[in-house]
PDB file of C-alpha atoms in Angstrom:
ATOM      1  CA  MET P 277     -35.848  24.486  22.451  1.00  0.00           C
ATOM      2  CA  TYR P 278     -35.416  25.174  18.731  1.00  0.00           C
ATOM      3  CA  ILE P 279     -32.245  26.968  19.273  1.00  0.00           C
ATOM      4  CA  LEU P 280     -30.982  23.450  21.088  1.00  0.00           C
ATOM      5  CA  LEU P 281     -32.117  21.406  18.073  1.00  0.00           C
ATOM      6  CA  LEU P 282     -30.320  23.972  15.811  1.00  0.00           C
ATOM      7  CA  LEU P 283     -26.853  23.797  17.376  1.00  0.00           C
ATOM      8  CA  LEU P 284     -27.249  19.968  17.957  1.00  0.00           C
ATOM      9  CA  VAL P 285     -27.896  19.769  13.842  1.00  0.00           C
ATOM     10  CA  LEU P 286     -24.884  22.032  13.319  1.00  0.00           C
ATOM     11  CA  LEU P 287     -22.574  19.964  15.717  1.00  0.00           C
ATOM     12  CA  LEU P 288     -23.749  16.822  13.713  1.00  0.00           C
ATOM     13  CA  TYR P 289     -22.884  18.322  10.373  1.00  0.00           C
ATOM     14  CA  LEU P 290     -20.197  20.714  11.426  1.00  0.00           C
ATOM     15  CA  LYS P 291     -17.347  18.756   9.758  1.00  0.00           C
ATOM     16  CA  TRP P 292     -19.425  18.625   6.367  1.00  0.00           C
ATOM     17  CA  ILE P 293     -20.162  22.498   6.724  1.00  0.00           C
ATOM     18  CA  VAL P 294     -16.195  23.136   7.115  1.00  0.00           C
ATOM     19  CA  ILE P 295     -15.425  20.906   4.114  1.00  0.00           C
ATOM     20  CA  PHE P 296     -18.122  22.327   1.920  1.00  0.00           C
ATOM     21  CA  LEU P 297     -16.603  25.959   2.822  1.00  0.00           C
ATOM     22  CA  THR P 298     -12.923  25.278   2.306  1.00  0.00           C
ATOM     23  CA  PHE P 299     -13.049  22.487  -0.297  1.00  0.00           C
ATOM     24  CA  PRO P 300     -12.991  25.233  -3.211  1.00  0.00           C
ATOM     25  CA  TRP P 301      -9.791  26.979  -1.658  1.00  0.00           C
ATOM     26  CA  ILE P 302      -8.264  23.585  -1.567  1.00  0.00           C
ATOM     27  CA  CYS P 303      -9.037  22.882  -4.939  1.00  0.00           C
ATOM     28  CA  LEU P 304      -7.435  26.130  -6.199  1.00  0.00           C
ATOM     29  CA  LEU P 305      -4.411  25.558  -4.054  1.00  0.00           C
ATOM     30  CA  PHE P 306      -3.632  22.031  -5.487  1.00  0.00           C
ATOM     31  CA  SER P 307      -4.380  23.613  -9.002  1.00  0.00           C
ATOM     32  CA  PHE P 308      -1.586  26.391  -8.387  1.00  0.00           C
ATOM     33  CA  LYS P 309       0.819  23.758  -7.170  1.00  0.00           C
ATOM     34  CA  LYS P 310       0.174  21.411 -10.221  1.00  0.00           C
ATOM     35  CA  HIS P 311      -0.363  24.116 -13.048  1.00  0.00           C
ATOM     36  CA  LYS P 312       1.552  27.226 -11.507  1.00  0.00           C
ATOM     37  CA  GLY P 313       0.918  30.379 -13.134  1.00  0.00           C
ATOM     38  CA  THR P 314       0.269  34.001 -11.635  1.00  0.00           C
ATOM     39  CA  LEU P 315      -3.414  34.084 -11.697  1.00  0.00           C
ATOM     40  CA  ARG P 316      -3.684  30.419 -10.063  1.00  0.00           C
ATOM     41  CA  LYS P 317      -0.849  31.764  -7.637  1.00  0.00           C
ATOM     42  CA  LEU P 318      -3.233  34.736  -6.470  1.00  0.00           C
ATOM     43  CA  LEU P 319      -6.290  32.620  -6.054  1.00  0.00           C
ATOM     44  CA  ALA P 320      -4.379  29.897  -4.329  1.00  0.00           C
ATOM     45  CA  ILE P 321      -3.580  32.494  -1.247  1.00  0.00           C
ATOM     46  CA  PRO P 322      -6.577  31.622   0.854  1.00  0.00           C
ATOM     47  CA  GLY P 323      -5.682  27.604   0.608  1.00  0.00           C
ATOM     48  CA  VAL P 324      -2.310  28.737   1.310  1.00  0.00           C
ATOM     49  CA  VAL P 325      -3.417  30.637   4.534  1.00  0.00           C
ATOM     50  CA  LEU P 326      -5.687  27.501   5.393  1.00  0.00           C
ATOM     51  CA  GLU P 327      -2.906  25.113   5.109  1.00  0.00           C
ATOM     52  CA  GLN P 328      -0.642  27.223   7.050  1.00  0.00           C
ATOM     53  CA  VAL P 329      -2.859  27.789  10.013  1.00  0.00           C
ATOM     54  CA  THR P 330      -4.005  24.035  10.070  1.00  0.00           C
ATOM     55  CA  LYS P 331      -0.400  22.817   9.208  1.00  0.00           C
ATOM     56  CA  GLU P 332      -1.693  20.810   5.948  1.00  0.00           C
ATOM     57  CA  GLY P 333      -4.458  19.250   8.262  1.00  0.00           C
ATOM     58  CA  LEU P 334      -7.123  20.679   6.506  1.00  0.00           C
ATOM     59  CA  SER P 335      -6.595  19.109   3.221  1.00  0.00           C
ATOM     60  CA  ARG P 336      -5.784  15.687   4.788  1.00  0.00           C
ATOM     61  CA  PHE P 337      -8.991  16.161   6.873  1.00  0.00           C
ATOM     62  CA  ILE P 338     -10.963  16.755   3.833  1.00  0.00           C
ATOM     63  CA  ILE P 339      -9.206  13.761   1.575  1.00  0.00           C
ATOM     64  CA  ILE P 340      -9.738  11.212   4.460  1.00  0.00           C
ATOM     65  CA  ASN P 341     -13.517  12.368   4.818  1.00  0.00           C
ATOM     66  CA  ILE P 342     -14.189  12.208   1.008  1.00  0.00           C
ATOM     67  CA  GLY P 343     -12.938   8.531   1.274  1.00  0.00           C
ATOM     68  CA  MET P 344     -15.770   7.786   3.444  1.00  0.00           C
ATOM     69  CA  ILE P 345     -18.656   9.238   1.184  1.00  0.00           C
ATOM     70  CA  PRO P 346     -20.768   6.385   0.352  1.00  0.00           C
ATOM     71  CA  SER P 347     -20.657   6.923  -3.454  1.00  0.00           C
ATOM     72  CA  LEU P 348     -18.184   5.741  -6.053  1.00  0.00           C
ATOM     73  CA  THR P 349     -19.218   8.445  -8.583  1.00  0.00           C
ATOM     74  CA  ILE P 350     -19.041  11.531  -5.977  1.00  0.00           C
ATOM     75  CA  ARG P 351     -15.546  10.354  -4.476  1.00  0.00           C
ATOM     76  CA  ARG P 352     -14.161   9.959  -8.054  1.00  0.00           C
ATOM     77  CA  LEU P 353     -15.379  13.601  -8.852  1.00  0.00           C
ATOM     78  CA  LEU P 354     -14.158  15.188  -5.881  1.00  0.00           C
ATOM     79  CA  TYR P 355     -10.660  13.390  -6.076  1.00  0.00           C
ATOM     80  CA  ARG P 356     -10.526  14.771  -9.868  1.00  0.00           C
ATOM     81  CA  MET P 357     -11.448  18.315  -8.639  1.00  0.00           C
ATOM     82  CA  LEU P 358      -8.426  18.285  -6.055  1.00  0.00           C
ATOM     83  CA  GLY P 359      -6.147  17.489  -9.274  1.00  0.00           C
ATOM     84  CA  ALA P 360      -5.920  13.548  -9.627  1.00  0.00           C
ATOM     85  CA  ASP P 361      -5.808  12.190 -13.328  1.00  0.00           C
ATOM     86  CA  ILE P 362      -8.368   9.383 -13.016  1.00  0.00           C
ATOM     87  CA  GLU P 363      -9.284   7.869 -15.971  1.00  0.00           C
ATOM     88  CA  ARG P 364     -13.296   6.628 -16.819  1.00  0.00           C
ATOM     89  CA  LEU P 365     -14.089   3.376 -15.295  1.00  0.00           C
ATOM     90  CA  ALA P 366     -11.523   3.591 -12.520  1.00  0.00           C
ATOM     91  CA  VAL P 367     -12.775   2.453  -9.268  1.00  0.00           C
ATOM     92  CA  ILE P 368     -11.563   3.812  -5.925  1.00  0.00           C
ATOM     93  CA  HIS P 369     -13.229   2.190  -3.070  1.00  0.00           C
ATOM     94  CA  TYR P 370     -14.290   3.025   0.557  1.00  0.00           C
ATOM     95  CA  ARG P 371     -11.706   4.835   2.733  1.00  0.00           C
ATOM     96  CA  THR P 372      -8.918   5.357   0.584  1.00  0.00           C
ATOM     97  CA  GLU P 373      -6.239   8.215   1.761  1.00  0.00           C
ATOM     98  CA  ILE P 374      -4.835  10.016  -0.990  1.00  0.00           C
ATOM     99  CA  ARG P 375      -1.617  12.208  -0.227  1.00  0.00           C
ATOM    100  CA  ASN P 376      -1.110  15.111  -2.727  1.00  0.00           C
ATOM    101  CA  PRO P 377      -3.941  13.900  -5.293  1.00  0.00           C
ATOM    102  CA  TYR P 378      -2.627  16.286  -7.816  1.00  0.00           C
ATOM    103  CA  TRP P 379       0.376  13.855  -8.606  1.00  0.00           C
ATOM    104  CA  LEU P 380      -1.814  10.661  -8.922  1.00  0.00           C
ATOM    105  CA  THR P 381      -2.544   9.197 -12.249  1.00  0.00           C
ATOM    106  CA  ILE P 382      -4.821   6.170 -12.279  1.00  0.00           C
ATOM    107  CA  GLY P 383      -5.542   4.541 -15.738  1.00  0.00           C
ATOM    108  CA  LYS P 384      -8.550   3.104 -17.046  1.00  0.00           C
ATOM    109  CA  GLY P 385     -10.794   0.439 -15.318  1.00  0.00           C
ATOM    110  CA  SER P 386      -8.265   0.367 -12.524  1.00  0.00           C
ATOM    111  CA  ILE P 387      -9.252  -1.022  -9.072  1.00  0.00           C
ATOM    112  CA  ILE P 388      -8.363   0.522  -5.616  1.00  0.00           C
ATOM    113  CA  GLY P 389      -9.156  -1.853  -3.073  1.00  0.00           C
ATOM    114  CA  ASP P 390     -10.766  -0.636   0.486  1.00  0.00           C
ATOM    115  CA  ASN P 391      -8.408   1.323   3.010  1.00  0.00           C
ATOM    116  CA  ALA P 392      -5.524   1.927   0.234  1.00  0.00           C
ATOM    117  CA  LEU P 393      -3.113   4.568   1.488  1.00  0.00           C
ATOM    118  CA  LEU P 394      -1.889   6.351  -2.147  1.00  0.00           C
ATOM    119  CA  ASP P 395       1.350   8.588  -1.354  1.00  0.00           C
ATOM    120  CA  ALA P 396       1.603  10.818  -4.441  1.00  0.00           C
ATOM    121  CA  ARG P 397       3.795  13.299  -3.084  1.00  0.00           C
ATOM    122  CA  HIS P 398       6.435  12.323  -5.680  1.00  0.00           C
ATOM    123  CA  ARG P 399       4.153  11.272  -8.019  1.00  0.00           C
ATOM    124  CA  LEU P 400       2.146   7.907  -8.206  1.00  0.00           C
ATOM    125  CA  ILE P 401       1.400   6.551 -11.866  1.00  0.00           C
ATOM    126  CA  ILE P 402      -1.024   3.713 -11.885  1.00  0.00           C
ATOM    127  CA  GLY P 403      -1.814   2.036 -15.244  1.00  0.00           C
ATOM    128  CA  SER P 404      -4.737   0.554 -16.924  1.00  0.00           C
ATOM    129  CA  ASN P 405      -6.837  -2.747 -15.456  1.00  0.00           C
ATOM    130  CA  VAL P 406      -4.531  -2.259 -12.137  1.00  0.00           C
ATOM    131  CA  ASN P 407      -5.858  -4.416  -9.535  1.00  0.00           C
ATOM    132  CA  LEU P 408      -4.977  -2.841  -6.063  1.00  0.00           C
ATOM    133  CA  SER P 409      -6.567  -5.319  -3.239  1.00  0.00           C
ATOM    134  CA  SER P 410      -7.419  -4.193   0.620  1.00  0.00           C
ATOM    135  CA  ASN P 411      -5.135  -2.353   2.560  1.00  0.00           C
ATOM    136  CA  VAL P 412      -2.406  -1.608   0.073  1.00  0.00           C
ATOM    137  CA  SER P 413       0.057   1.090   1.051  1.00  0.00           C
ATOM    138  CA  VAL P 414       2.260   2.935  -1.709  1.00  0.00           C
ATOM    139  CA  TYR P 415       4.771   5.405  -0.256  1.00  0.00           C
ATOM    140  CA  THR P 416       6.720   7.704  -2.595  1.00  0.00           C
ATOM    141  CA  GLU P 417       8.423   9.308   0.500  1.00  0.00           C
ATOM    142  CA  GLN P 418       9.964   8.229   3.640  1.00  0.00           C
ATOM    143  CA  HIS P 419      12.302   9.055   6.732  1.00  0.00           C
ATOM    144  CA  ASP P 420      16.024   8.247   6.152  1.00  0.00           C
ATOM    145  CA  TYR P 421      17.169   6.464   9.743  1.00  0.00           C
ATOM    146  CA  ARG P 422      20.856   7.379   8.772  1.00  0.00           C
ATOM    147  CA  ASP P 423      20.024  11.416   8.950  1.00  0.00           C
ATOM    148  CA  GLU P 424      21.055  12.834  11.902  1.00  0.00           C
ATOM    149  CA  LEU P 425      17.905  15.182  12.073  1.00  0.00           C
ATOM    150  CA  PHE P 426      15.743  12.186  10.876  1.00  0.00           C
ATOM    151  CA  ARG P 427      14.564  13.808   7.502  1.00  0.00           C
ATOM    152  CA  SER P 428      12.786  12.446   4.618  1.00  0.00           C
ATOM    153  CA  THR P 429      14.127  11.262   1.717  1.00  0.00           C
ATOM    154  CA  ASP P 430      12.859  13.996  -0.326  1.00  0.00           C
ATOM    155  CA  ARG P 431      16.266  15.519  -1.243  1.00  0.00           C
ATOM    156  CA  GLY P 432      16.959  14.302  -4.885  1.00  0.00           C
ATOM    157  CA  GLY P 433      16.824  11.076  -6.629  1.00  0.00           C
ATOM    158  CA  ASP P 434      13.433   9.751  -8.241  1.00  0.00           C
ATOM    159  CA  LYS P 435      10.965   8.679  -5.730  1.00  0.00           C
ATOM    160  CA  ALA P 436       8.177   8.043  -8.010  1.00  0.00           C
ATOM    161  CA  VAL P 437       6.284   4.812  -7.961  1.00  0.00           C
ATOM    162  CA  VAL P 438       4.871   3.421 -11.316  1.00  0.00           C
ATOM    163  CA  ILE P 439       2.518   0.382 -11.536  1.00  0.00           C
ATOM    164  CA  GLY P 440       2.114  -0.948 -15.020  1.00  0.00           C
ATOM    165  CA  ASP P 441      -0.835  -2.231 -16.847  1.00  0.00           C
ATOM    166  CA  ARG P 442      -3.057  -5.373 -15.607  1.00  0.00           C
ATOM    167  CA  ALA P 443      -0.603  -5.788 -12.457  1.00  0.00           C
ATOM    168  CA  TRP P 444      -2.143  -7.232  -9.307  1.00  0.00           C
ATOM    169  CA  ILE P 445      -1.067  -5.928  -5.859  1.00  0.00           C
ATOM    170  CA  GLY P 446      -2.407  -8.089  -3.089  1.00  0.00           C
ATOM    171  CA  SER P 447      -4.095  -7.603   0.349  1.00  0.00           C
ATOM    172  CA  ASN P 448      -1.785  -5.886   2.540  1.00  0.00           C
ATOM    173  CA  VAL P 449       1.307  -5.346   0.201  1.00  0.00           C
ATOM    174  CA  VAL P 450       3.535  -2.116   1.180  1.00  0.00           C
ATOM    175  CA  ILE P 451       5.400  -0.407  -1.744  1.00  0.00           C
ATOM    176  CA  LEU P 452       8.321   1.668  -0.868  1.00  0.00           C
ATOM    177  CA  PRO P 453       9.488   4.670  -2.901  1.00  0.00           C
ATOM    178  CA  GLY P 454      11.007   4.787  -6.311  1.00  0.00           C
ATOM    179  CA  VAL P 455       9.544   1.294  -7.398  1.00  0.00           C
ATOM    180  CA  THR P 456       8.476   0.408 -10.693  1.00  0.00           C
ATOM    181  CA  ILE P 457       6.329  -2.819 -10.979  1.00  0.00           C
ATOM    182  CA  GLY P 458       6.146  -3.890 -14.482  1.00  0.00           C
ATOM    183  CA  GLU P 459       2.926  -4.853 -16.547  1.00  0.00           C
ATOM    184  CA  GLY P 460       1.150  -7.763 -15.647  1.00  0.00           C
ATOM    185  CA  ALA P 461       3.173  -8.784 -12.289  1.00  0.00           C
ATOM    186  CA  VAL P 462       1.639 -10.017  -9.166  1.00  0.00           C
ATOM    187  CA  CYS P 463       2.872  -8.720  -5.662  1.00  0.00           C
ATOM    188  CA  CYS P 464       1.393 -11.544  -3.284  1.00  0.00           C
ATOM    189  CA  ALA P 465      -0.320 -10.706  -0.164  1.00  0.00           C
ATOM    190  CA  GLY P 466       1.690  -9.202   2.730  1.00  0.00           C
ATOM    191  CA  CYS P 467       4.920  -8.867   0.591  1.00  0.00           C
ATOM    192  CA  VAL P 468       7.205  -5.735   1.184  1.00  0.00           C
ATOM    193  CA  VAL P 469       8.190  -4.580  -2.444  1.00  0.00           C
ATOM    194  CA  THR P 470      11.690  -2.442  -2.083  1.00  0.00           C
ATOM    195  CA  LYS P 471      13.018  -2.666  -5.386  1.00  0.00           C
ATOM    196  CA  ASP P 472      11.802  -3.082  -9.118  1.00  0.00           C
ATOM    197  CA  VAL P 473       9.421  -5.857 -10.334  1.00  0.00           C
ATOM    198  CA  GLU P 474       9.823  -7.299 -13.853  1.00  0.00           C
ATOM    199  CA  PRO P 475       6.891  -7.523 -16.090  1.00  0.00           C
ATOM    200  CA  TYR P 476       4.666 -10.394 -15.545  1.00  0.00           C
ATOM    201  CA  SER P 477       6.831 -11.631 -12.566  1.00  0.00           C
ATOM    202  CA  VAL P 478       5.281 -12.908  -9.242  1.00  0.00           C
ATOM    203  CA  VAL P 479       6.845 -11.751  -5.956  1.00  0.00           C
ATOM    204  CA  ALA P 480       6.397 -12.728  -2.391  1.00  0.00           C
ATOM    205  CA  GLY P 481       8.031 -12.249   0.770  1.00  0.00           C
ATOM    206  CA  ILE P 482       9.893  -9.679   3.169  1.00  0.00           C
ATOM    207  CA  PRO P 483      11.677  -8.013   1.065  1.00  0.00           C
ATOM    208  CA  ALA P 484       9.647  -9.165  -2.130  1.00  0.00           C
ATOM    209  CA  HIS P 485      11.505 -11.677  -4.385  1.00  0.00           C
ATOM    210  CA  THR P 486      10.347 -13.746  -7.513  1.00  0.00           C
ATOM    211  CA  ILE P 487       8.753 -16.983  -6.781  1.00  0.00           C
ATOM    212  CA  ALA P 488       6.671 -17.541 -10.235  1.00  0.00           C
ATOM    213  CA  THR P 489       5.951 -16.173 -13.653  1.00  0.00           C
ATOM    214  CA  ARG P 490       2.609 -14.894 -15.270  1.00  0.00           C
ATOM    215  CA  PRO P 491       1.280 -15.675 -18.670  1.00  0.00           C
ATOM    216  CA  GLN P 492       2.125 -12.893 -21.164  1.00  0.00           C
ATOM    217  CA  THR P 493      -1.304 -13.061 -23.142  1.00  0.00           C
ATOM    218  CA  LEU P 494      -3.379 -11.208 -20.423  1.00  0.00           C
ATOM    219  CA  LYS P 495      -6.394  -9.750 -22.173  1.00  0.00           C
ATOM    220  CA  TYR P 496      -8.883  -8.759 -19.334  1.00  0.00           C
ATOM    221  CA  GLU P 497     -10.405  -5.220 -18.956  1.00  0.00           C
ATOM    222  CA  PHE P 498     -12.232  -4.236 -15.868  1.00  0.00           C
ATOM    223  CA  ASP P 499     -15.737  -2.667 -16.748  1.00  0.00           C
ATOM    224  CA  GLY P 500     -15.730  -0.098 -13.713  1.00  0.00           C
ATOM    225  CA  SER P 501     -18.915  -1.996 -11.804  1.00  0.00           C
ATOM    226  CA  SER P 502     -18.938  -1.647  -7.983  1.00  0.00           C
ATOM    227  CA  CYS P 503     -21.321  -1.753  -5.262  1.00  0.00           C
ATOM    228  CA  TRP P 504     -24.473   0.838  -4.946  1.00  0.00           C
ATOM    229  CA  PHE P 505     -24.136   3.126  -1.782  1.00  0.00           C
ATOM    230  CA  TYR P 506     -20.566   2.309  -1.469  1.00  0.00           C
TER     231      TYR P 506
END
């Protein structure tokens, strides 16, 4: 009876046991990828092996489950341990998925809404007091439909995405590789941003185009407040 209960508990908490045991090695691997160095390379070997065995599925598994931890403070701490550069008062809401967090920068007071997908494989820089609404997807890599082998467009060119201070990205917006969104700009809900957005401009549609402008006297700053147990 006790053995069955123990097995049941292990099954219920198996994924968290796996995360607890492998998280330090993934942190060391990401630290090497960000900073290099001989010592870091040696420490990263177990993480390299784990990622090869799982075809990089382990790090994705860990990051997705971090996004479901019901504590803003713990999520932010774990993302930082994975190499993300996250300033104080930044809020990352529930079910965020981050790809290559060690190339992610989030400025002071910025808010990342529920179910965000932040692809930092070619660097993603989010300024201060930026507001990403729910279900925003930001990509820094995509497949080339013209390529005979359907390879990703990671073979040259600047694919980094930069989002300026106090920009507002509406719900369900998709931002494609290489885009810079200027300070104070607004991307209206559901638009697809395929090219740079000028500071303080308002864009909408597919593809996004300018429909209005925003005052250049913005002064608001977010204070980092969020729900408890969320």
